[in-house]
mmCIF file of C-alpha atoms in Angstrom:
data_model
loop_
_atom_site.group_PDB
_atom_site.id
_atom_site.type_symbol
_atom_site.label_atom_id
_atom_site.label_comp_id
_atom_site.label_asym_id
_atom_site.label_seq_id
_atom_site.Cartn_x
_atom_site.Cartn_y
_atom_site.Cartn_z
ATOM 1 C CA UNK L 1 29.993 -1.170 45.225
ATOM 2 C CA UNK L 2 28.103 -1.418 48.467
ATOM 3 C CA UNK L 3 27.739 2.074 50.109
ATOM 4 C CA UNK L 4 27.333 2.599 53.695
ATOM 5 C CA UNK L 5 24.878 5.102 54.874
ATOM 6 C CA UNK L 6 27.148 7.831 56.049
ATOM 7 C CA UNK L 7 29.265 7.722 52.784
ATOM 8 C CA UNK L 8 26.013 8.696 51.056
ATOM 9 C CA UNK L 9 25.891 11.869 53.075
ATOM 10 C CA UNK L 10 29.259 12.632 51.758
ATOM 11 C CA UNK L 11 28.158 11.997 48.189
ATOM 12 C CA UNK L 12 25.226 14.330 48.918
ATOM 13 C CA UNK L 13 27.547 17.195 50.234
ATOM 14 C CA UNK L 14 29.776 16.855 47.153
ATOM 15 C CA UNK L 15 26.789 17.231 44.891
ATOM 16 C CA UNK L 16 25.806 20.454 46.905
ATOM 17 C CA UNK L 17 29.366 21.771 46.013
ATOM 18 C CA UNK L 18 28.316 21.582 42.294
ATOM 19 C CA UNK L 19 25.081 23.204 43.039
ATOM 20 C CA UNK L 20 26.537 26.240 44.808
ATOM 21 C CA UNK L 21 29.634 26.587 42.380
ATOM 22 C CA UNK L 22 27.928 26.140 38.953
ATOM 23 C CA UNK L 23 24.980 28.002 40.312
ATOM 24 C CA UNK L 24 26.917 31.103 41.084
ATOM 25 C CA UNK L 25 28.882 30.934 37.707
ATOM 26 C CA UNK L 26 25.820 30.313 35.665
ATOM 27 C CA UNK L 27 23.831 33.079 37.387
ATOM 28 C CA UNK L 28 26.510 35.667 36.759
ATOM 29 C CA UNK L 29 26.920 34.370 33.285
ATOM 30 C CA UNK L 30 23.287 35.049 32.439
ATOM 31 C CA UNK L 31 23.491 38.616 33.828
ATOM 32 C CA UNK L 32 26.675 39.241 31.881
ATOM 33 C CA UNK L 33 24.981 38.060 28.540
ATOM 34 C CA UNK L 34 22.012 40.549 29.390
ATOM 35 C CA UNK L 35 24.431 43.450 29.753
ATOM 36 C CA UNK L 36 26.740 42.615 26.759
ATOM 37 C CA UNK L 37 24.537 40.567 24.212
ATOM 38 C CA UNK L 38 27.172 40.651 21.570
ATOM 39 C CA UNK L 39 29.650 38.789 23.835
ATOM 40 C CA UNK L 40 27.166 35.797 24.101
ATOM 41 C CA UNK L 41 29.529 33.243 22.838
ATOM 42 C CA UNK L 42 32.693 34.058 24.669
ATOM 43 C CA UNK L 43 30.839 34.367 28.008
ATOM 44 C CA UNK L 44 29.274 30.972 27.450
ATOM 45 C CA UNK L 45 32.570 29.234 26.708
ATOM 46 C CA UNK L 46 34.217 30.898 29.644
ATOM 47 C CA UNK L 47 31.420 29.767 31.939
ATOM 48 C CA UNK L 48 31.573 26.190 30.660
ATOM 49 C CA UNK L 49 35.392 25.977 31.317
ATOM 50 C CA UNK L 50 34.925 27.323 34.933
ATOM 51 C CA UNK L 51 31.963 25.077 35.440
ATOM 52 C CA UNK L 52 33.961 22.144 34.292
ATOM 53 C CA UNK L 53 36.507 22.564 37.184
ATOM 54 C CA UNK L 54 33.621 22.504 39.719
ATOM 55 C CA UNK L 55 32.071 19.590 37.995
ATOM 56 C CA UNK L 56 35.323 17.658 38.098
ATOM 57 C CA UNK L 57 35.805 17.912 41.910
ATOM 58 C CA UNK L 58 32.125 17.287 42.704
ATOM 59 C CA UNK L 59 31.915 14.122 40.428
ATOM 60 C CA UNK L 60 35.230 12.943 42.091
ATOM 61 C CA UNK L 61 33.646 13.479 45.565
ATOM 62 C CA UNK L 62 30.518 11.460 44.623
ATOM 63 C CA UNK L 63 32.693 8.722 43.029
ATOM 64 C CA UNK L 64 34.941 8.582 46.085
ATOM 65 C CA UNK L 65 31.913 7.870 48.314
ATOM 66 C CA UNK L 66 31.112 4.849 46.178
ATOM 67 C CA UNK L 67 34.571 3.156 46.417
ATOM 68 C CA UNK O 1 17.938 -1.696 46.055
ATOM 69 C CA UNK O 2 17.127 -1.574 49.912
ATOM 70 C CA UNK O 3 18.166 1.780 51.188
ATOM 71 C CA UNK O 4 19.218 2.455 54.667
ATOM 72 C CA UNK O 5 17.801 5.386 56.590
ATOM 73 C CA UNK O 6 21.012 7.441 56.583
ATOM 74 C CA UNK O 7 21.609 6.928 52.889
ATOM 75 C CA UNK O 8 18.347 8.656 52.244
ATOM 76 C CA UNK O 9 19.673 11.761 53.897
ATOM 77 C CA UNK O 10 22.393 11.649 51.211
ATOM 78 C CA UNK O 11 19.836 11.474 48.463
ATOM 79 C CA UNK O 12 18.078 14.472 50.004
ATOM 80 C CA UNK O 13 21.336 16.555 50.212
ATOM 81 C CA UNK O 14 22.011 15.744 46.590
ATOM 82 C CA UNK O 15 18.618 16.992 45.641
ATOM 83 C CA UNK O 16 19.212 20.182 47.541
ATOM 84 C CA UNK O 17 22.218 20.613 45.218
ATOM 85 C CA UNK O 18 19.961 20.766 42.202
ATOM 86 C CA UNK O 19 17.741 23.107 44.083
ATOM 87 C CA UNK O 20 20.432 25.582 44.844
ATOM 88 C CA UNK O 21 22.227 25.288 41.621
ATOM 89 C CA UNK O 22 19.432 25.267 38.895
ATOM 90 C CA UNK O 23 17.523 27.746 41.054
ATOM 91 C CA UNK O 24 20.247 30.359 40.878
ATOM 92 C CA UNK O 25 20.837 29.807 37.199
ATOM 93 C CA UNK O 26 17.042 29.905 36.409
ATOM 94 C CA UNK O 27 16.596 33.028 38.549
ATOM 95 C CA UNK O 28 19.259 34.927 36.668
ATOM 96 C CA UNK O 29 18.106 33.685 33.400
ATOM 97 C CA UNK O 30 14.577 35.099 33.971
ATOM 98 C CA UNK O 31 16.005 38.446 34.940
ATOM 99 C CA UNK O 32 18.246 38.452 31.896
ATOM 100 C CA UNK O 33 15.291 37.816 29.652
ATOM 101 C CA UNK O 34 13.507 40.765 31.179
ATOM 102 C CA UNK O 35 16.521 43.019 30.481
ATOM 103 C CA UNK O 36 17.204 41.636 26.930
ATOM 104 C CA UNK O 37 13.888 40.210 25.500
ATOM 105 C CA UNK O 38 15.425 39.773 22.044
ATOM 106 C CA UNK O 39 18.134 37.456 23.606
ATOM 107 C CA UNK O 40 15.338 35.058 24.914
ATOM 108 C CA UNK O 41 16.431 31.943 22.849
ATOM 109 C CA UNK O 42 20.184 32.262 23.428
ATOM 110 C CA UNK O 43 19.775 32.833 27.246
ATOM 111 C CA UNK O 44 17.393 29.769 27.457
ATOM 112 C CA UNK O 45 19.850 27.463 25.669
ATOM 113 C CA UNK O 46 22.888 28.686 27.758
ATOM 114 C CA UNK O 47 20.865 28.364 31.028
ATOM 115 C CA UNK O 48 19.845 24.768 30.094
ATOM 116 C CA UNK O 49 23.579 23.710 29.222
ATOM 117 C CA UNK O 50 24.773 25.047 32.658
ATOM 118 C CA UNK O 51 21.758 23.574 34.459
ATOM 119 C CA UNK O 52 22.671 20.126 32.893
ATOM 120 C CA UNK O 53 25.976 20.123 34.560
ATOM 121 C CA UNK O 54 24.220 20.499 38.035
ATOM 122 C CA UNK O 55 21.676 18.031 37.158
ATOM 123 C CA UNK O 56 24.162 15.498 36.116
ATOM 124 C CA UNK O 57 26.008 15.608 39.548
ATOM 125 C CA UNK O 58 22.723 15.718 41.551
ATOM 126 C CA UNK O 59 21.074 12.848 39.897
ATOM 127 C CA UNK O 60 24.450 10.841 40.173
ATOM 128 C CA UNK O 61 24.438 11.655 43.878
ATOM 129 C CA UNK O 62 20.830 10.383 44.390
ATOM 130 C CA UNK O 63 21.557 7.177 42.374
ATOM 131 C CA UNK O 64 24.755 6.750 44.443
ATOM 132 C CA UNK O 65 22.683 6.619 47.567
ATOM 133 C CA UNK O 66 20.458 3.786 46.080
ATOM 134 C CA UNK O 67 23.302 1.474 45.243
ATOM 135 C CA UNK I 1 7.093 0.323 51.606
ATOM 136 C CA UNK I 2 7.838 0.737 55.380
ATOM 137 C CA UNK I 3 10.014 3.758 55.834
ATOM 138 C CA UNK I 4 12.311 4.219 58.690
ATOM 139 C CA UNK I 5 12.184 7.403 60.580
ATOM 140 C CA UNK I 6 15.630 8.655 59.313
ATOM 141 C CA UNK I 7 14.690 8.094 55.840
ATOM 142 C CA UNK I 8 11.787 10.553 56.280
ATOM 143 C CA UNK I 9 14.394 13.211 57.002
ATOM 144 C CA UNK I 10 15.912 12.547 53.606
ATOM 145 C CA UNK I 11 12.483 12.796 51.965
ATOM 146 C CA UNK I 12 12.132 16.162 53.756
ATOM 147 C CA UNK I 13 15.542 17.489 52.474
ATOM 148 C CA UNK I 14 14.612 16.366 49.036
ATOM 149 C CA UNK I 15 11.335 18.453 49.360
ATOM 150 C CA UNK I 16 13.373 21.477 50.484
ATOM 151 C CA UNK I 17 15.327 21.115 47.303
ATOM 152 C CA UNK I 18 12.169 21.795 45.175
ATOM 153 C CA UNK I 19 11.217 24.696 47.629
ATOM 154 C CA UNK I 20 14.654 26.429 47.216
ATOM 155 C CA UNK I 21 14.927 25.779 43.453
ATOM 156 C CA UNK I 22 11.446 26.349 42.155
ATOM 157 C CA UNK I 23 10.960 29.187 44.674
ATOM 158 C CA UNK I 24 14.065 31.077 43.334
ATOM 159 C CA UNK I 25 13.064 30.426 39.626
ATOM 160 C CA UNK I 26 9.336 31.309 40.228
ATOM 161 C CA UNK I 27 10.367 34.535 42.130
ATOM 162 C CA UNK I 28 12.386 35.878 39.400
ATOM 163 C CA UNK I 29 9.884 34.846 36.794
ATOM 164 C CA UNK I 30 7.140 37.060 38.507
ATOM 165 C CA UNK I 31 9.541 39.885 38.597
ATOM 166 C CA UNK I 32 10.565 39.528 34.921
ATOM 167 C CA UNK I 33 6.917 39.602 33.929
ATOM 168 C CA UNK I 34 6.394 42.724 35.775
ATOM 169 C CA UNK I 35 9.366 44.380 33.971
ATOM 170 C CA UNK I 36 8.324 42.878 30.465
ATOM 171 C CA UNK I 37 4.642 42.156 30.465
ATOM 172 C CA UNK I 38 4.564 41.376 26.688
ATOM 173 C CA UNK I 39 7.148 38.503 27.292
ATOM 174 C CA UNK I 40 4.605 36.775 29.668
ATOM 175 C CA UNK I 41 4.308 33.514 27.652
ATOM 176 C CA UNK I 42 7.969 33.001 26.924
ATOM 177 C CA UNK I 43 9.018 33.697 30.481
ATOM 178 C CA UNK I 44 6.466 31.263 31.780
ATOM 179 C CA UNK I 45 7.456 28.515 29.402
ATOM 180 C CA UNK I 46 11.259 28.981 30.235
ATOM 181 C CA UNK I 47 10.486 28.960 33.923
ATOM 182 C CA UNK I 48 8.583 25.779 33.624
ATOM 183 C CA UNK I 49 11.392 24.058 31.679
ATOM 184 C CA UNK I 50 13.974 24.875 34.339
ATOM 185 C CA UNK I 51 11.668 24.089 37.131
ATOM 186 C CA UNK I 52 11.069 20.656 35.760
ATOM 187 C CA UNK I 53 14.816 19.956 36.161
ATOM 188 C CA UNK I 54 14.648 20.665 39.857
ATOM 189 C CA UNK I 55 11.284 18.787 40.251
ATOM 190 C CA UNK I 56 12.660 15.624 38.641
ATOM 191 C CA UNK I 57 15.663 15.441 41.067
ATOM 192 C CA UNK I 58 13.537 16.248 44.143
ATOM 193 C CA UNK I 59 10.764 13.799 43.328
ATOM 194 C CA UNK I 60 13.473 11.190 42.694
ATOM 195 C CA UNK I 61 15.018 11.999 45.962
ATOM 196 C CA UNK I 62 11.704 11.601 47.743
ATOM 197 C CA UNK I 63 10.958 8.324 45.939
ATOM 198 C CA UNK I 64 14.396 7.017 46.777
ATOM 199 C CA UNK I 65 13.620 7.448 50.510
ATOM 200 C CA UNK I 66 10.513 5.214 50.050
ATOM 201 C CA UNK I 67 12.352 2.321 48.386
ATOM 202 C CA UNK V 1 -0.312 5.002 60.522
ATOM 203 C CA UNK V 2 1.819 5.057 63.500
ATOM 204 C CA UNK V 3 4.641 7.617 62.959
ATOM 205 C CA UNK V 4 7.918 7.479 64.964
ATOM 206 C CA UNK V 5 9.207 10.654 66.357
ATOM 207 C CA UNK V 6 12.149 11.102 64.014
ATOM 208 C CA UNK V 7 9.721 10.756 60.892
ATOM 209 C CA UNK V 8 7.856 13.751 62.167
ATOM 210 C CA UNK V 9 11.031 15.753 61.618
ATOM 211 C CA UNK V 10 11.031 14.742 58.024
ATOM 212 C CA UNK V 11 7.389 15.808 57.779
ATOM 213 C CA UNK V 12 8.295 19.140 59.292
ATOM 214 C CA UNK V 13 11.236 19.723 56.820
ATOM 215 C CA UNK V 14 8.942 18.913 53.909
ATOM 216 C CA UNK V 15 6.628 21.549 55.265
ATOM 217 C CA UNK V 16 9.405 24.047 55.367
ATOM 218 C CA UNK V 17 9.909 23.333 51.699
ATOM 219 C CA UNK V 18 6.501 24.564 50.943
ATOM 220 C CA UNK V 19 7.175 27.626 53.180
ATOM 221 C CA UNK V 20 10.427 28.590 51.366
ATOM 222 C CA UNK V 21 9.225 27.927 47.799
ATOM 223 C CA UNK V 22 5.613 29.190 47.917
ATOM 224 C CA UNK V 23 6.640 32.082 50.044
ATOM 225 C CA UNK V 24 9.275 33.300 47.612
ATOM 226 C CA UNK V 25 6.855 32.901 44.590
ATOM 227 C CA UNK V 26 4.115 34.625 46.386
ATOM 228 C CA UNK V 27 6.260 37.420 47.651
ATOM 229 C CA UNK V 28 7.399 38.271 44.189
ATOM 230 C CA UNK V 29 3.892 37.890 42.713
ATOM 231 C CA UNK V 30 2.538 40.439 45.083
ATOM 232 C CA UNK V 31 5.372 42.921 44.161
ATOM 233 C CA UNK V 32 4.870 42.189 40.510
ATOM 234 C CA UNK V 33 1.033 42.985 40.818
ATOM 235 C CA UNK V 34 1.882 46.268 42.408
ATOM 236 C CA UNK V 35 4.218 47.252 39.552
ATOM 237 C CA UNK V 36 2.037 46.025 36.859
ATOM 238 C CA UNK V 37 -1.686 46.138 38.118
ATOM 239 C CA UNK V 38 -3.114 45.323 34.755
ATOM 240 C CA UNK V 39 -1.150 42.059 34.712
ATOM 241 C CA UNK V 40 -2.951 40.943 37.887
ATOM 242 C CA UNK V 41 -4.707 37.774 36.401
ATOM 243 C CA UNK V 42 -1.741 36.410 34.356
ATOM 244 C CA UNK V 43 0.676 36.832 37.224
ATOM 245 C CA UNK V 44 -1.687 35.175 39.621
ATOM 246 C CA UNK V 45 -2.185 32.115 37.222
ATOM 247 C CA UNK V 46 1.592 31.859 36.551
ATOM 248 C CA UNK V 47 2.345 31.854 40.422
ATOM 249 C CA UNK V 48 -0.283 29.307 41.056
ATOM 250 C CA UNK V 49 1.187 26.861 38.402
ATOM 251 C CA UNK V 50 4.824 27.218 39.789
ATOM 252 C CA UNK V 51 3.526 27.008 43.317
ATOM 253 C CA UNK V 52 1.568 23.775 42.287
ATOM 254 C CA UNK V 53 5.144 22.185 41.520
ATOM 255 C CA UNK V 54 6.457 23.030 45.041
ATOM 256 C CA UNK V 55 3.218 21.976 46.862
ATOM 257 C CA UNK V 56 3.299 18.553 44.967
ATOM 258 C CA UNK V 57 6.803 17.588 46.223
ATOM 259 C CA UNK V 58 6.271 19.048 49.683
ATOM 260 C CA UNK V 59 2.932 17.062 50.263
ATOM 261 C CA UNK V 60 4.516 13.985 48.823
ATOM 262 C CA UNK V 61 7.275 14.422 51.373
ATOM 263 C CA UNK V 62 4.883 14.762 54.269
ATOM 264 C CA UNK V 63 2.804 11.771 53.132
ATOM 265 C CA UNK V 64 6.141 9.747 52.655
ATOM 266 C CA UNK V 65 6.851 10.228 56.426
ATOM 267 C CA UNK V 66 3.439 8.886 57.220
ATOM 268 C CA UNK V 67 3.706 5.454 55.462
ATOM 269 C CA UNK D 1 -2.647 11.201 70.799
ATOM 270 C CA UNK D 2 0.429 10.921 73.100
ATOM 271 C CA UNK D 3 3.197 12.731 71.395
ATOM 272 C CA UNK D 4 6.950 11.919 72.027
ATOM 273 C CA UNK D 5 9.313 14.731 72.458
ATOM 274 C CA UNK D 6 11.134 14.347 69.115
ATOM 275 C CA UNK D 7 7.774 14.324 67.218
ATOM 276 C CA UNK D 8 7.289 17.830 68.843
ATOM 277 C CA UNK D 9 10.292 18.997 67.109
ATOM 278 C CA UNK D 10 8.689 17.903 63.791
ATOM 279 C CA UNK D 11 5.562 19.799 64.696
ATOM 280 C CA UNK D 12 7.747 22.915 65.466
ATOM 281 C CA UNK D 13 9.491 22.716 62.073
ATOM 282 C CA UNK D 14 6.132 22.450 60.394
ATOM 283 C CA UNK D 15 5.138 25.645 62.177
ATOM 284 C CA UNK D 16 8.182 27.342 61.136
ATOM 285 C CA UNK D 17 7.229 26.588 57.584
ATOM 286 C CA UNK D 18 4.043 28.515 57.899
ATOM 287 C CA UNK D 19 6.025 31.364 59.518
ATOM 288 C CA UNK D 20 8.546 31.704 56.724
ATOM 289 C CA UNK D 21 5.988 31.324 53.794
ATOM 290 C CA UNK D 22 3.060 33.274 54.960
ATOM 291 C CA UNK D 23 5.413 35.864 56.484
ATOM 292 C CA UNK D 24 6.978 36.501 53.207
ATOM 293 C CA UNK D 25 3.710 36.540 51.153
ATOM 294 C CA UNK D 26 2.128 38.885 53.832
ATOM 295 C CA UNK D 27 5.074 41.138 53.942
ATOM 296 C CA UNK D 28 5.157 41.785 50.188
ATOM 297 C CA UNK D 29 1.410 42.074 50.133
ATOM 298 C CA UNK D 30 1.570 45.007 52.657
ATOM 299 C CA UNK D 31 4.136 46.755 50.522
ATOM 300 C CA UNK D 32 2.127 46.039 47.411
ATOM 301 C CA UNK D 33 -0.872 47.710 48.928
ATOM 302 C CA UNK D 34 1.154 50.698 50.011
ATOM 303 C CA UNK D 35 2.341 51.201 46.382
ATOM 304 C CA UNK D 36 -0.928 50.611 44.704
ATOM 305 C CA UNK D 37 -3.796 51.518 47.231
ATOM 306 C CA UNK D 38 -6.472 51.038 44.604
ATOM 307 C CA UNK D 39 -5.458 47.377 44.209
ATOM 308 C CA UNK D 40 -6.100 46.631 47.849
ATOM 309 C CA UNK D 41 -8.881 44.126 47.246
ATOM 310 C CA UNK D 42 -7.226 42.001 44.559
ATOM 311 C CA UNK D 43 -3.864 41.846 46.192
ATOM 312 C CA UNK D 44 -5.505 40.627 49.500
ATOM 313 C CA UNK D 45 -7.415 37.734 47.744
ATOM 314 C CA UNK D 46 -4.352 36.703 45.828
ATOM 315 C CA UNK D 47 -2.232 36.720 49.078
ATOM 316 C CA UNK D 48 -4.992 34.663 50.680
ATOM 317 C CA UNK D 49 -4.995 32.066 47.910
ATOM 318 C CA UNK D 50 -1.229 31.503 48.035
ATOM 319 C CA UNK D 51 -1.013 31.564 51.778
ATOM 320 C CA UNK D 52 -3.602 28.794 51.753
ATOM 321 C CA UNK D 53 -1.170 26.498 49.986
ATOM 322 C CA UNK D 54 1.437 27.049 52.577
ATOM 323 C CA UNK D 55 -1.022 26.680 55.446
ATOM 324 C CA UNK D 56 -2.337 23.269 54.048
ATOM 325 C CA UNK D 57 1.188 21.596 54.076
ATOM 326 C CA UNK D 58 2.125 23.245 57.418
ATOM 327 C CA UNK D 59 -1.103 22.102 59.223
ATOM 328 C CA UNK D 60 -0.700 18.556 57.615
ATOM 329 C CA UNK D 61 2.771 18.489 59.048
ATOM 330 C CA UNK D 62 1.733 19.380 62.533
ATOM 331 C CA UNK D 63 -1.220 16.836 62.431
ATOM 332 C CA UNK D 64 1.246 14.170 61.118
ATOM 333 C CA UNK D 65 3.365 14.618 64.261
ATOM 334 C CA UNK D 66 0.330 14.092 66.496
ATOM 335 C CA UNK D 67 -0.741 10.738 65.029
#
């Protein structure tokens, strides 16, 4: 579980991946809700499904740096 | 709990992830509230759910640099 | 509490995280208030909640560089 | 209080954080005042509250480089 | 008061911070004055208050590089 210094940079870069990806999805989801308020529920569930894909890879990248 | 210098860069990069991600989601949430004021509560809860995903990976990345 | 030179770069990067994130949220909050002046209070409280998430990770990243 | 050369880069990066963050908030605050002149006081106080969050982390990052 | 070469890079980065931050605030202040000429005084004082926050961190960063 010891982590070398350079591996930590990899973990940080993987976290940035989640930041960019989920940030862009969430940003557009908010705007979509504003334009179609009655679609609130469907937009939120779709955003969560897509965000889960980004989350999975990002967390995998952070964990990979720990091994 | 000693942290080498280079691992601190990883912690910093992970923090930038939260900055980009939550920044983009929050930015659009503010604009969405301005366009649909009556949707204030639902937009805020959706924004918090999506921000929690980014927060999780970012905090995980910072903690990973500390181990 | 001695901090090596490279760890200071990590603290700087974590501070940039707060700059990007809170900057984007605050920027849109100002514009949202201009468009919906009567929503001033709710927009401000929502902006502070989301900014707190970014603040938490950024401060955690700076402190992590000090340990 | 001696600061190595590389730690100065960290202090510089932390200063950029304030530049990006407060710059974005202030920029939008000016435009918001132009659009809603009668909201001048509330926009200014909201901008200062959010700018204080960025300022706190940025100053903390600069000081961290000095220790 | 001797400054090594790398510390000068930190001072330069801190100066960039003031450039980005005060540049954005000043830019929008000019445009705001052009749109609301009768708000000239209030916009100028608000811009100076916000610019002072950026200036404080940037100057602190440059001084930190000199120590």
